[in-house]
Coordinates of C-alpha atoms in Angstrom, one line a residue:
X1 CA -14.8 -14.8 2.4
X2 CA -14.2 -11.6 0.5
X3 CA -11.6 -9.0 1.5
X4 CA -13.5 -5.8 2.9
X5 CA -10.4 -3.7 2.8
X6 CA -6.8 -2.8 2.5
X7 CA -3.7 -3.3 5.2
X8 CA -0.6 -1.5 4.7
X9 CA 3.1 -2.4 4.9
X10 CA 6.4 -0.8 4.6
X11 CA 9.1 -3.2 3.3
X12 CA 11.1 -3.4 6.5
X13 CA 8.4 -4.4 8.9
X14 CA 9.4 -7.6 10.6
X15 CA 6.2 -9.4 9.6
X16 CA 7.1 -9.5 5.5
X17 CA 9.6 -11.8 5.2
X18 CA 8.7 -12.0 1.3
X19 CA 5.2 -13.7 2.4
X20 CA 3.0 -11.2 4.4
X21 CA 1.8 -9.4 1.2
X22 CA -0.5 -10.1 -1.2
X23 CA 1.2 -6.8 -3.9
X24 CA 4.4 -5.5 -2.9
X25 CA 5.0 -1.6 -4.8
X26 CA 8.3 -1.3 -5.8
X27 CA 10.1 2.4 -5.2
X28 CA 9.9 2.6 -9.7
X29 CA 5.9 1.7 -9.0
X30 CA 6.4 -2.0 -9.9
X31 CA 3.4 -4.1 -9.0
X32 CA 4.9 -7.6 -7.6
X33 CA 1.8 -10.6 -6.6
X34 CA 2.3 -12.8 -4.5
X35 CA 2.3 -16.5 -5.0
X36 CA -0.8 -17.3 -2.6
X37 CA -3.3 -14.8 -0.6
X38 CA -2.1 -14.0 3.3
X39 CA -5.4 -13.1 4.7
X40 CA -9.1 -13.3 3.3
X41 CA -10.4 -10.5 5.3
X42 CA -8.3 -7.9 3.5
X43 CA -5.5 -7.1 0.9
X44 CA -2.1 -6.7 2.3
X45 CA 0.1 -4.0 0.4
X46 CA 3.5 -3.6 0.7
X47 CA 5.1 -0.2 -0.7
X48 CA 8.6 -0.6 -0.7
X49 CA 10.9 2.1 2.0
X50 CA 11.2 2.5 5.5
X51 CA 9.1 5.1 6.8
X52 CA 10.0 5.0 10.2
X53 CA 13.0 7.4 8.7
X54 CA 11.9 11.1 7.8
X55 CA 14.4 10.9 4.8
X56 CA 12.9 8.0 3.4
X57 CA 9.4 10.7 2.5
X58 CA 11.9 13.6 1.7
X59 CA 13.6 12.0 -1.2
X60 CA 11.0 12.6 -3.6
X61 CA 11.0 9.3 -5.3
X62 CA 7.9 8.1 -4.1
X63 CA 5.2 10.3 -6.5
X64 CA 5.0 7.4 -9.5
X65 CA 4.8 4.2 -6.3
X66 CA 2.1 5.9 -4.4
X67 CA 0.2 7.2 -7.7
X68 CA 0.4 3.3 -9.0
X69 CA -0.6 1.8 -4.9
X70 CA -3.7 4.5 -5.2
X71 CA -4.3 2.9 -8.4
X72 CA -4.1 -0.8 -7.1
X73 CA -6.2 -0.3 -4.2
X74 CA -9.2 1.7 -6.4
X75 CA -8.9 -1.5 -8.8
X76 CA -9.0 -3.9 -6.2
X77 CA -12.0 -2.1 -4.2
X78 CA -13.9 -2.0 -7.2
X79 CA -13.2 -6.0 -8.0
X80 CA -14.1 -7.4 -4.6
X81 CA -16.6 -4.7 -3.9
X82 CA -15.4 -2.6 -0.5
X83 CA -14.8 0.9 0.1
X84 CA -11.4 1.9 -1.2
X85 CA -11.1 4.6 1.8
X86 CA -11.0 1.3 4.2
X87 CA -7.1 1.6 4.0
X88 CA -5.6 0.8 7.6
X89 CA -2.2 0.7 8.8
X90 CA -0.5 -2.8 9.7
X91 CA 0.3 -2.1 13.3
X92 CA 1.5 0.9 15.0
X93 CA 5.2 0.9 14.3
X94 CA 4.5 -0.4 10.2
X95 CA 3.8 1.1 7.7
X96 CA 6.2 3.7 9.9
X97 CA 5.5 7.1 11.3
X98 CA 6.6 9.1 8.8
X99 CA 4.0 7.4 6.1
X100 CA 2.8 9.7 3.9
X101 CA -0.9 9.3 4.4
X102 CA -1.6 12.8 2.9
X103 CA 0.0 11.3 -0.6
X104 CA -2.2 8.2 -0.4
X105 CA -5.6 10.1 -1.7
X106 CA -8.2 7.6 -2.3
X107 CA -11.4 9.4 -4.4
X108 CA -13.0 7.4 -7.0
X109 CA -14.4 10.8 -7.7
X110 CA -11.2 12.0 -8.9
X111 CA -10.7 12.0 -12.0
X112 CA -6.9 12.2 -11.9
X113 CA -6.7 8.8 -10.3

């Protein structure tokens, strides 16, 4: 079965534990695989932070790590053949409230990305 889209994670979700990720996004926009795939009906991406904290967004750090996860899920949409605006959150609670989903801009269109 081929992935058909992208799940999101924030580093501190409960779930990780260093294995429920298939790329974990460093804060400096390190790209980190994962040993062995977690779920064949979609990617898992873990950005590194803890967006449940409205500090965590206002830092300003986090321009390079989402430019490089907007990247990574363009890439892998166009390997495995989905639509690179199928981008969900893990649950309710992860990837946090205070996720900037305005910063995560899929467009292949763009030409910036």
């Amino acid at each position: 079965m081929r992935p058909t889209g992208i799940t999101i994670h924030q580093s501190v979700c409960g779930a990780i534990n260093g294995k429920g990720y298939d790329f974990y996004v460093t804060r400096s926009g390190t790209i980190i695989p994962a040993t062995e795939a977690t779920d064949s009906a979609s990617i898992h991406i873990c950005v590194e932070g803890d967006f449940s904290r409205p500090d965590e967004t206002a830092s300003g750090y986090m321009e390079e790590q989402f430019f490089i996860v907007q990247k990574l899920v363009l890439r892998l949409a166009d390997t495995f053949g989905f639509d690179p605006g199928n981008v969900v959150p893990h649950t309710d609670l992860c990837p946090g409230k205070h996720f900037p989903w305005s910063e995560l801009v899929i467009s292949p269109k763009d030409g910036y990305h």
